[in-house]
Amino acid sequence: MIVGPIGVMRIGVTSIGVMKIVSSRTARRFAIPPVAAMIAVVATSCSPPVSSDRATRQDQLTVSTTAEGVYCDGVRRPAAEVSGAEPGETIEFVSPMPIDIGDGTADETGRFQLSWRCDPLESQLSWDVTATGSRSGRSARFTIAGSDRDPLLDRVLVHEPTSDFALCDETSRTVARLSNAEPNEIVALTSPDVDSIAPTFAGPNGEVAIRWTCSPDEDGRDWRITATGGSSDRSAEFIITGQAPRPADPGDIVVEIVEDPFVCDRGRRPVARLTNLTPNATLEFVVSPSDERLRPGEAGSDGSSKVFWQCDRRDEGTTWELTVTEATPARRSASFVFGSTTLESPVMIEIVEDPFVCDGAARRFAVVRNFVPREAIDFESPQSEAIRQGRADGNGSLAVRWSCTADQAGTVWEVTATGATSGASLSFTITGSAP
């Protein structure tokens, strides 16, 4: 027991050497008991050692994951940084989920950057991972979350033109909209093609309406615009092109029906496209039969406009006649007729794991498809008190995740998914099995 501490404290060779002399020779000369000599050696051995990375390094790995999650667009992106490993050691990654994760090698500071790739349909998923150093045995558990938010949105304003041209008739009109600004922030507008432009403000939802005024003699002129958020510093660059008013071509308003019969699934979609309208003319709509008056619209600067429609299952079999009239001195009009129908079961499910293994892990059970894009989807089951609501992606699909414990093996859950917008629903069962 004495040799061990002395051997460990080699960094104090001089002090230990002195104590050896005292304990082996002077002890007899001055009648120092052997126990006292032992205590002296131990006291010297417990003096603070010279600091080293190995002596102060933590016993576990530390993992820092991307706060907003990994953007699932099929591109490999940074997901987590592992630290606290031995320099150059191999870090092994495992997961209870059926995925393969390659090993990594720590750099000279004991760190490793883990990257991850996921597809858009996996943006609502998360993955449990354990990292372990092959030499040190240090480990850490962490979770990687998928995300549908593009990290580019942290740096840019999103520009969406409302028309191809700015109508140059001395009237202020909205020519574009910006989104992704901070709520109520000031947005500065600059251009090398005009002396000064008054700043504007974002709304509470972070959207900005870009309004423009020009005169007929500026027909065909371009203005290069840069919009910059005062607090977010996000920016967008775009071009506004002016066009003087142009009369409609001789002839009637042209109607192109897009969807007939129109599917009444609560979704709002174009039912027809109008062309040969007077550019930027106000459009009045009358429909029969109708329970309410339709709001007026506006023709685009190119003389075209889409007519949107919306209905639900109660309107199945109805036939509508819609008349559009330009609010101009000429008062040109056009009428068209379209019917309605419904789909008995427009949605479907693709089951990924059946039966579902009840091992406590949350993972994808199935994907439901053909719902209205971005609509909320509610889930109900007599065997479960509460199942979280989901939201369909831009294609109307949603990954259904599930989890159960070993004591729930053999349970059958009867689940119904219903779209909050479309009203479309489907039912399916989840059967739990033992791990």
Tab-separated table of C-alpha atoms in Angstrom:
chain	number	residue	atom	x	y	z
A	1	MET	CA	0.000	0.000	0.000
A	2	ILE	CA	2.972	2.345	0.464
A	3	VAL	CA	4.630	1.536	-2.831
A	4	GLY	CA	1.514	2.351	-4.902
A	5	PRO	CA	1.129	6.006	-3.886
A	6	ILE	CA	4.867	6.632	-4.202
A	7	GLY	CA	4.923	5.121	-7.648
A	8	VAL	CA	1.953	7.225	-8.785
A	9	MET	CA	3.518	10.470	-7.615
A	10	ARG	CA	6.559	10.329	-9.852
A	11	ILE	CA	6.054	13.984	-10.630
A	12	GLY	CA	7.343	14.716	-7.097
A	13	VAL	CA	10.575	12.680	-7.420
A	14	THR	CA	12.732	15.112	-5.404
A	15	SER	CA	10.349	15.313	-2.442
A	16	ILE	CA	9.694	11.607	-2.416
A	17	GLY	CA	13.394	10.910	-2.614
A	18	VAL	CA	14.012	13.046	0.483
A	19	MET	CA	11.324	11.268	2.386
A	20	LYS	CA	12.832	7.917	1.455
A	21	ILE	CA	16.134	8.997	3.055
A	22	VAL	CA	14.397	10.142	6.199
A	23	SER	CA	12.317	7.006	6.489
A	24	SER	CA	15.150	4.504	5.861
A	25	ARG	CA	18.098	6.020	7.690
A	26	THR	CA	17.147	8.933	9.937
A	27	ALA	CA	14.223	7.044	11.407
A	28	ARG	CA	16.535	4.677	13.262
A	29	ARG	CA	18.985	7.433	14.195
A	30	PHE	CA	16.325	9.666	15.731
A	31	ALA	CA	13.989	6.860	16.799
A	32	ILE	CA	11.177	7.922	14.479
A	33	PRO	CA	8.512	5.191	14.445
A	34	PRO	CA	7.934	3.543	11.051
A	35	VAL	CA	4.290	4.596	11.132
A	36	ALA	CA	5.267	8.248	11.311
A	37	ALA	CA	7.498	7.772	8.299
A	38	MET	CA	4.614	6.211	6.406
A	39	ILE	CA	2.372	9.161	7.213
A	40	ALA	CA	4.995	11.593	5.974
A	41	VAL	CA	5.267	9.767	2.674
A	42	VAL	CA	1.518	9.685	2.139
A	43	ALA	CA	1.193	13.372	2.964
A	44	THR	CA	3.818	14.222	0.384
A	45	SER	CA	2.130	11.937	-2.143
A	46	CYS	CA	-1.212	13.800	-1.780
A	47	SER	CA	0.194	17.205	-2.670
A	48	PRO	CA	-1.532	18.662	-5.789
A	49	PRO	CA	-0.127	17.040	-8.953
A	50	VAL	CA	1.026	18.982	-11.950
A	51	SER	CA	-2.099	19.573	-14.092
A	52	SER	CA	-2.570	17.580	-17.292
A	53	ASP	CA	-5.321	17.175	-19.861
A	54	ARG	CA	-5.779	13.536	-18.888
A	55	ALA	CA	-6.128	14.367	-15.192
A	56	THR	CA	-8.804	17.047	-15.728
A	57	ARG	CA	-10.753	15.566	-18.626
A	58	GLN	CA	-14.373	14.683	-17.877
A	59	ASP	CA	-15.555	11.086	-17.462
A	60	GLN	CA	-18.287	11.383	-20.133
A	61	LEU	CA	-18.558	12.763	-23.614
A	62	THR	CA	-20.394	16.026	-24.126
A	63	VAL	CA	-22.712	16.461	-27.109
A	64	SER	CA	-24.061	19.753	-28.418
A	65	THR	CA	-26.857	19.319	-30.980
A	66	THR	CA	-28.170	21.839	-33.483
A	67	ALA	CA	-30.802	23.796	-31.561
A	68	GLU	CA	-33.285	24.156	-34.426
A	69	GLY	CA	-32.831	20.553	-35.635
A	70	VAL	CA	-31.506	19.237	-38.943
A	71	TYR	CA	-33.211	20.572	-42.061
A	72	CYS	CA	-34.539	17.521	-43.897
A	73	ASP	CA	-34.007	18.229	-47.588
A	74	GLY	CA	-31.875	15.218	-48.566
A	75	VAL	CA	-28.595	17.106	-48.027
A	76	ARG	CA	-26.064	16.062	-45.377
A	77	ARG	CA	-25.793	18.800	-42.740
A	78	PRO	CA	-24.059	19.340	-39.342
A	79	ALA	CA	-26.173	17.813	-36.578
A	80	ALA	CA	-24.082	17.536	-33.389
A	81	GLU	CA	-20.598	18.195	-31.994
A	82	VAL	CA	-19.095	15.549	-29.708
A	83	SER	CA	-16.354	16.675	-27.304
A	84	GLY	CA	-14.390	15.148	-24.414
A	85	ALA	CA	-12.945	12.230	-26.376
A	86	GLU	CA	-9.268	11.199	-26.510
A	87	PRO	CA	-7.386	12.938	-29.323
A	88	GLY	CA	-7.533	10.761	-32.422
A	89	GLU	CA	-9.715	8.038	-30.898
A	90	THR	CA	-12.552	6.415	-32.806
A	91	ILE	CA	-16.057	7.408	-31.736
A	92	GLU	CA	-18.718	4.793	-32.353
A	93	PHE	CA	-22.371	5.745	-32.875
A	94	VAL	CA	-25.289	3.381	-32.299
A	95	SER	CA	-29.061	3.822	-32.211
A	96	PRO	CA	-31.976	1.620	-31.130
A	97	MET	CA	-33.573	2.566	-34.422
A	98	PRO	CA	-32.866	0.588	-37.618
A	99	ILE	CA	-30.270	3.012	-38.975
A	100	ASP	CA	-26.549	2.725	-39.687
A	101	ILE	CA	-24.281	5.511	-38.446
A	102	GLY	CA	-20.623	5.486	-39.438
A	103	ASP	CA	-17.820	5.852	-36.882
A	104	GLY	CA	-15.981	9.159	-36.461
A	105	THR	CA	-12.463	10.157	-35.427
A	106	ALA	CA	-11.871	12.822	-32.796
A	107	ASP	CA	-9.483	15.638	-33.721
A	108	GLU	CA	-6.491	16.758	-31.643
A	109	THR	CA	-8.830	18.523	-29.198
A	110	GLY	CA	-11.062	15.452	-28.715
A	111	ARG	CA	-13.917	16.828	-30.813
A	112	PHE	CA	-15.891	15.373	-33.720
A	113	GLN	CA	-18.595	16.973	-35.887
A	114	LEU	CA	-21.409	14.544	-36.721
A	115	SER	CA	-23.346	15.221	-39.909
A	116	TRP	CA	-26.830	13.901	-40.759
A	117	ARG	CA	-29.056	13.491	-43.817
A	118	CYS	CA	-32.819	13.137	-43.820
A	119	ASP	CA	-35.557	13.398	-46.437
A	120	PRO	CA	-38.484	15.871	-46.358
A	121	LEU	CA	-40.927	13.188	-45.167
A	122	GLU	CA	-38.705	12.689	-42.099
A	123	SER	CA	-38.815	16.317	-40.958
A	124	GLN	CA	-41.113	15.450	-38.017
A	125	LEU	CA	-38.962	12.553	-36.784
A	126	SER	CA	-36.226	12.341	-34.141
A	127	TRP	CA	-33.428	9.801	-33.666
A	128	ASP	CA	-31.908	8.595	-30.366
A	129	VAL	CA	-28.135	8.092	-30.639
A	130	THR	CA	-25.370	6.962	-28.266
A	131	ALA	CA	-21.741	8.028	-28.888
A	132	THR	CA	-18.909	6.007	-27.262
A	133	GLY	CA	-15.136	6.512	-27.368
A	134	SER	CA	-13.479	3.217	-28.376
A	135	ARG	CA	-10.409	3.718	-26.109
A	136	SER	CA	-11.689	5.872	-23.271
A	137	GLY	CA	-15.074	4.204	-22.957
A	138	ARG	CA	-16.640	7.611	-22.397
A	139	SER	CA	-20.140	7.900	-23.823
A	140	ALA	CA	-23.156	10.170	-24.128
A	141	ARG	CA	-26.747	9.785	-25.283
A	142	PHE	CA	-28.449	12.480	-27.339
A	143	THR	CA	-31.308	13.051	-29.772
A	144	ILE	CA	-31.187	14.432	-33.299
A	145	ALA	CA	-34.424	16.123	-34.364
A	146	GLY	CA	-35.585	16.632	-37.944
A	147	SER	CA	-36.844	20.023	-39.098
A	148	ASP	CA	-38.705	21.450	-42.077
A	149	ARG	CA	-37.224	24.933	-41.587
A	150	ASP	CA	-34.592	25.918	-44.123
A	151	PRO	CA	-31.580	27.472	-42.289
A	152	LEU	CA	-31.291	29.893	-45.197
A	153	LEU	CA	-34.375	31.611	-43.768
A	154	ASP	CA	-32.236	32.888	-40.885
A	155	ARG	CA	-30.402	35.127	-43.355
A	156	VAL	CA	-32.893	36.147	-46.050
A	157	LEU	CA	-36.221	37.797	-46.645
A	158	VAL	CA	-38.433	35.778	-48.979
A	159	HIS	CA	-39.589	37.742	-52.029
A	160	GLU	CA	-42.816	36.885	-53.848
A	161	PRO	CA	-43.989	39.159	-56.694
A	162	THR	CA	-47.723	39.779	-56.878
A	163	SER	CA	-47.584	40.561	-60.613
A	164	ASP	CA	-45.106	40.468	-63.474
A	165	PHE	CA	-45.116	44.269	-63.842
A	166	ALA	CA	-45.803	47.422	-61.878
A	167	LEU	CA	-48.683	49.206	-63.604
A	168	CYS	CA	-47.456	52.733	-64.332
A	169	ASP	CA	-50.664	54.763	-64.037
A	170	GLU	CA	-49.636	57.119	-61.206
A	171	THR	CA	-51.394	54.836	-58.686
A	172	SER	CA	-49.660	53.205	-55.710
A	173	ARG	CA	-50.054	49.440	-55.975
A	174	THR	CA	-48.663	46.373	-54.246
A	175	VAL	CA	-46.108	44.791	-56.568
A	176	ALA	CA	-44.504	42.245	-54.216
A	177	ARG	CA	-44.617	40.769	-50.741
A	178	LEU	CA	-41.730	39.923	-48.444
A	179	SER	CA	-41.945	37.376	-45.646
A	180	ASN	CA	-39.648	36.051	-42.908
A	181	ALA	CA	-39.000	39.489	-41.410
A	182	GLU	CA	-39.138	40.039	-37.653
A	183	PRO	CA	-42.592	41.128	-36.457
A	184	ASN	CA	-43.077	44.902	-36.803
A	185	GLU	CA	-39.451	45.586	-37.730
A	186	ILE	CA	-38.454	48.495	-40.000
A	187	VAL	CA	-37.438	47.353	-43.486
A	188	ALA	CA	-35.147	49.711	-45.403
A	189	LEU	CA	-35.446	49.890	-49.219
A	190	THR	CA	-32.515	51.062	-51.338
A	191	SER	CA	-31.881	51.202	-55.075
A	192	PRO	CA	-29.121	52.513	-57.357
A	193	ASP	CA	-31.855	53.521	-59.824
A	194	VAL	CA	-33.752	56.001	-57.636
A	195	ASP	CA	-32.588	58.666	-55.196
A	196	SER	CA	-34.511	57.568	-52.109
A	197	ILE	CA	-37.283	55.175	-51.092
A	198	ALA	CA	-39.217	55.523	-47.865
A	199	PRO	CA	-38.753	52.597	-45.449
A	200	THR	CA	-41.678	50.348	-44.641
A	201	PHE	CA	-42.718	48.186	-41.721
A	202	ALA	CA	-43.290	44.452	-41.357
A	203	GLY	CA	-46.598	43.330	-39.934
A	204	PRO	CA	-47.060	41.221	-36.789
A	205	ASN	CA	-46.646	38.100	-38.952
A	206	GLY	CA	-43.328	39.289	-40.428
A	207	GLU	CA	-44.790	40.082	-43.861
A	208	VAL	CA	-44.089	43.266	-45.823
A	209	ALA	CA	-46.143	44.696	-48.699
A	210	ILE	CA	-43.962	46.446	-51.294
A	211	ARG	CA	-45.940	49.239	-52.957
A	212	TRP	CA	-44.778	51.123	-56.046
A	213	THR	CA	-45.884	54.144	-58.071
A	214	CYS	CA	-44.722	55.045	-61.557
A	215	SER	CA	-45.941	57.095	-64.531
A	216	PRO	CA	-46.795	55.944	-68.081
A	217	ASP	CA	-43.579	57.484	-69.449
A	218	GLU	CA	-41.613	54.971	-67.346
A	219	ASP	CA	-42.965	52.052	-69.380
A	220	GLY	CA	-40.332	49.271	-69.521
A	221	ARG	CA	-38.068	50.796	-66.874
A	222	ASP	CA	-36.399	48.510	-64.282
A	223	TRP	CA	-35.673	49.386	-60.650
A	224	ARG	CA	-33.192	47.213	-58.726
A	225	ILE	CA	-34.295	47.033	-55.095
A	226	THR	CA	-32.574	45.791	-51.929
A	227	ALA	CA	-34.743	45.300	-48.826
A	228	THR	CA	-33.001	44.924	-45.446
A	229	GLY	CA	-34.571	44.230	-42.049
A	230	GLY	CA	-33.487	46.796	-39.467
A	231	SER	CA	-33.273	44.332	-36.553
A	232	SER	CA	-32.902	40.940	-38.271
A	233	ASP	CA	-30.461	42.173	-40.976
A	234	ARG	CA	-32.139	39.703	-43.346
A	235	SER	CA	-32.287	40.941	-46.914
A	236	ALA	CA	-33.703	40.329	-50.373
A	237	GLU	CA	-32.825	41.681	-53.810
A	238	PHE	CA	-35.380	41.932	-56.597
A	239	ILE	CA	-36.305	43.971	-59.673
A	240	ILE	CA	-39.487	45.942	-60.326
A	241	THR	CA	-40.356	46.458	-63.987
A	242	GLY	CA	-42.779	49.204	-65.013
A	243	GLN	CA	-45.445	48.865	-67.674
A	244	ALA	CA	-47.840	51.492	-68.960
A	245	PRO	CA	-51.546	50.532	-69.109
A	246	ARG	CA	-52.462	48.477	-72.166
A	247	PRO	CA	-55.971	47.948	-73.517
A	248	ALA	CA	-57.388	44.471	-73.796
A	249	ASP	CA	-57.234	42.767	-77.160
A	250	PRO	CA	-60.427	43.015	-79.218
A	251	GLY	CA	-62.863	40.258	-78.399
A	252	ASP	CA	-64.406	38.594	-75.388
A	253	ILE	CA	-63.013	37.516	-72.041
A	254	VAL	CA	-61.594	34.011	-72.455
A	255	VAL	CA	-62.545	31.389	-69.847
A	256	GLU	CA	-60.473	28.219	-69.335
A	257	ILE	CA	-62.064	25.845	-66.795
A	258	VAL	CA	-59.384	24.132	-64.730
A	259	GLU	CA	-61.414	21.641	-62.645
A	260	ASP	CA	-64.870	20.360	-63.596
A	261	PRO	CA	-66.383	18.687	-61.700
A	262	PHE	CA	-64.821	20.512	-58.794
A	263	VAL	CA	-63.910	18.228	-55.871
A	264	CYS	CA	-65.552	19.533	-52.679
A	265	ASP	CA	-62.912	18.627	-50.089
A	266	ARG	CA	-62.822	22.022	-48.274
A	267	GLY	CA	-59.677	22.930	-50.207
A	268	ARG	CA	-59.451	26.339	-51.925
A	269	ARG	CA	-58.129	25.934	-55.483
A	270	PRO	CA	-58.500	27.560	-58.945
A	271	VAL	CA	-61.618	26.436	-60.791
A	272	ALA	CA	-60.986	28.579	-63.894
A	273	ARG	CA	-58.469	30.921	-65.527
A	274	LEU	CA	-59.526	34.140	-67.253
A	275	THR	CA	-57.510	35.826	-70.004
A	276	ASN	CA	-57.913	38.837	-72.325
A	277	LEU	CA	-59.012	40.951	-69.369
A	278	THR	CA	-58.304	44.661	-69.125
A	279	PRO	CA	-54.993	44.792	-67.190
A	280	ASN	CA	-55.483	45.566	-63.488
A	281	ALA	CA	-59.244	46.006	-63.890
A	282	THR	CA	-61.468	45.296	-60.884
A	283	LEU	CA	-63.518	42.129	-61.388
A	284	GLU	CA	-67.013	41.597	-59.990
A	285	PHE	CA	-68.419	38.080	-59.493
A	286	VAL	CA	-72.004	36.837	-59.351
A	287	VAL	CA	-72.763	33.151	-58.754
A	288	SER	CA	-75.994	31.181	-58.806
A	289	PRO	CA	-77.065	29.479	-56.606
A	290	SER	CA	-75.272	31.352	-53.832
A	291	ASP	CA	-75.584	31.834	-50.090
A	292	GLU	CA	-73.324	34.872	-49.983
A	293	ARG	CA	-71.875	37.552	-52.212
A	294	LEU	CA	-68.430	36.899	-53.676
A	295	ARG	CA	-65.632	39.364	-53.023
A	296	PRO	CA	-64.322	41.336	-56.024
A	297	GLY	CA	-60.951	40.507	-57.557
A	298	GLU	CA	-58.420	42.197	-59.778
A	299	ALA	CA	-56.965	41.297	-63.156
A	300	GLY	CA	-53.202	41.010	-63.364
A	301	SER	CA	-50.995	43.378	-65.308
A	302	ASP	CA	-50.880	40.729	-68.043
A	303	GLY	CA	-54.696	40.708	-68.363
A	304	SER	CA	-55.231	37.355	-66.659
A	305	SER	CA	-56.757	36.149	-63.393
A	306	LYS	CA	-57.492	32.877	-61.607
A	307	VAL	CA	-60.937	32.233	-60.144
A	308	PHE	CA	-60.693	30.332	-56.863
A	309	TRP	CA	-63.414	28.119	-55.424
A	310	GLN	CA	-64.072	26.181	-52.235
A	311	CYS	CA	-66.827	23.791	-51.137
A	312	ASP	CA	-67.451	20.850	-48.798
A	313	ARG	CA	-69.322	17.543	-48.860
A	314	ARG	CA	-72.676	19.263	-48.358
A	315	ASP	CA	-72.299	20.778	-51.864
A	316	GLU	CA	-71.922	17.446	-53.623
A	317	GLY	CA	-73.894	17.388	-56.882
A	318	THR	CA	-74.418	21.157	-57.035
A	319	THR	CA	-73.982	22.957	-60.384
A	320	TRP	CA	-72.945	26.615	-60.257
A	321	GLU	CA	-73.096	29.363	-62.890
A	322	LEU	CA	-70.531	32.100	-62.316
A	323	THR	CA	-70.457	35.448	-64.132
A	324	VAL	CA	-67.437	37.767	-64.081
A	325	THR	CA	-67.738	41.422	-65.092
A	326	GLU	CA	-65.018	44.061	-65.512
A	327	ALA	CA	-65.684	47.252	-63.537
A	328	THR	CA	-64.728	49.409	-66.541
A	329	PRO	CA	-66.786	51.635	-68.839
A	330	ALA	CA	-67.066	48.737	-71.302
A	331	ARG	CA	-68.489	46.385	-68.597
A	332	ARG	CA	-67.433	43.245	-70.458
A	333	SER	CA	-68.713	39.986	-68.942
A	334	ALA	CA	-68.249	36.248	-69.294
A	335	SER	CA	-70.104	33.303	-67.719
A	336	PHE	CA	-69.242	29.641	-67.186
A	337	VAL	CA	-70.826	26.608	-65.525
A	338	PHE	CA	-69.203	23.879	-63.433
A	339	GLY	CA	-70.404	21.042	-61.202
A	340	SER	CA	-69.211	19.439	-57.986
A	341	THR	CA	-68.334	16.025	-56.639
A	342	THR	CA	-66.579	14.452	-53.670
A	343	LEU	CA	-64.062	11.677	-53.195
A	344	GLU	CA	-65.261	8.939	-50.855
A	345	SER	CA	-61.773	8.165	-49.599
A	346	PRO	CA	-59.176	10.483	-51.123
A	347	VAL	CA	-56.539	9.699	-48.500
A	348	MET	CA	-54.357	6.616	-48.069
A	349	ILE	CA	-51.848	5.152	-45.630
A	350	GLU	CA	-48.508	3.432	-46.211
A	351	ILE	CA	-47.589	1.264	-43.198
A	352	VAL	CA	-43.875	0.948	-42.475
A	353	GLU	CA	-43.805	-1.366	-39.427
A	354	ASP	CA	-46.538	-3.936	-38.730
A	355	PRO	CA	-46.688	-5.281	-36.088
A	356	PHE	CA	-45.072	-2.428	-34.171
A	357	VAL	CA	-42.305	-3.467	-31.750
A	358	CYS	CA	-43.000	-2.085	-28.257
A	359	ASP	CA	-39.457	-1.300	-27.094
A	360	GLY	CA	-40.132	2.194	-25.710
A	361	ALA	CA	-38.632	3.970	-28.736
A	362	ALA	CA	-40.651	6.526	-30.706
A	363	ARG	CA	-40.331	5.969	-34.443
A	364	ARG	CA	-42.259	6.072	-37.698
A	365	PHE	CA	-45.125	3.604	-37.981
A	366	ALA	CA	-46.673	4.788	-41.252
A	367	VAL	CA	-47.131	7.699	-43.675
A	368	VAL	CA	-50.581	9.083	-44.520
A	369	ARG	CA	-50.924	10.744	-47.916
A	370	ASN	CA	-53.235	12.839	-50.139
A	371	PHE	CA	-54.461	15.225	-47.464
A	372	VAL	CA	-54.687	18.936	-48.258
A	373	PRO	CA	-51.162	20.434	-48.159
A	374	ARG	CA	-50.292	21.965	-44.759
A	375	GLU	CA	-53.629	21.040	-43.179
A	376	ALA	CA	-53.795	19.907	-39.536
A	377	ILE	CA	-54.592	16.229	-39.023
A	378	ASP	CA	-56.324	15.026	-35.842
A	379	PHE	CA	-55.905	11.487	-34.488
A	380	GLU	CA	-58.361	9.617	-32.238
A	381	SER	CA	-58.253	6.160	-30.684
A	382	PRO	CA	-60.500	4.489	-28.070
A	383	GLN	CA	-57.404	2.771	-26.698
A	384	SER	CA	-55.393	5.981	-26.184
A	385	GLU	CA	-56.553	9.075	-24.331
A	386	ALA	CA	-54.530	11.628	-26.300
A	387	ILE	CA	-52.621	11.452	-29.585
A	388	ARG	CA	-50.855	14.580	-30.765
A	389	GLN	CA	-52.191	16.463	-33.771
A	390	GLY	CA	-49.954	16.507	-36.858
A	391	ARG	CA	-49.634	18.742	-39.904
A	392	ALA	CA	-49.335	17.573	-43.504
A	393	ASP	CA	-46.379	18.757	-45.548
A	394	GLY	CA	-46.548	20.597	-48.869
A	395	ASN	CA	-47.479	17.343	-50.630
A	396	GLY	CA	-50.294	16.473	-48.201
A	397	SER	CA	-48.265	13.735	-46.461
A	398	LEU	CA	-47.509	13.174	-42.764
A	399	ALA	CA	-45.289	10.612	-41.045
A	400	VAL	CA	-47.177	8.929	-38.173
A	401	ARG	CA	-44.863	8.191	-35.232
A	402	TRP	CA	-45.711	5.780	-32.433
A	403	SER	CA	-44.189	4.378	-29.263
A	404	CYS	CA	-45.197	1.712	-26.743
A	405	THR	CA	-43.616	-0.189	-23.884
A	406	ALA	CA	-43.051	-3.918	-23.494
A	407	ASP	CA	-46.065	-4.306	-21.189
A	408	GLN	CA	-48.291	-3.067	-24.047
A	409	ALA	CA	-47.284	-5.915	-26.358
A	410	GLY	CA	-50.421	-7.479	-27.837
A	411	THR	CA	-52.408	-4.237	-27.626
A	412	VAL	CA	-54.353	-3.234	-30.744
A	413	TRP	CA	-54.968	0.497	-31.188
A	414	GLU	CA	-57.803	1.529	-33.522
A	415	VAL	CA	-56.828	4.948	-34.890
A	416	THR	CA	-58.744	7.423	-37.075
A	417	ALA	CA	-56.947	10.321	-38.824
A	418	THR	CA	-59.100	13.280	-39.951
A	419	GLY	CA	-58.014	16.339	-41.924
A	420	ALA	CA	-59.153	19.565	-40.245
A	421	THR	CA	-59.429	21.358	-43.610
A	422	SER	CA	-60.493	18.621	-46.024
A	423	GLY	CA	-62.650	16.580	-43.657
A	424	ALA	CA	-61.124	13.492	-45.291
A	425	SER	CA	-60.456	10.630	-42.895
A	426	LEU	CA	-59.153	7.099	-42.747
A	427	SER	CA	-58.932	4.427	-40.052
A	428	PHE	CA	-56.162	1.943	-39.354
A	429	THR	CA	-54.906	-0.318	-36.569
A	430	ILE	CA	-51.558	-0.534	-34.786
A	431	THR	CA	-50.699	-3.896	-33.248
A	432	GLY	CA	-48.033	-3.926	-30.548
A	433	SER	CA	-45.553	-6.805	-30.332
A	434	ALA	CA	-42.912	-7.831	-27.834
A	435	PRO	CA	-39.298	-6.663	-28.418
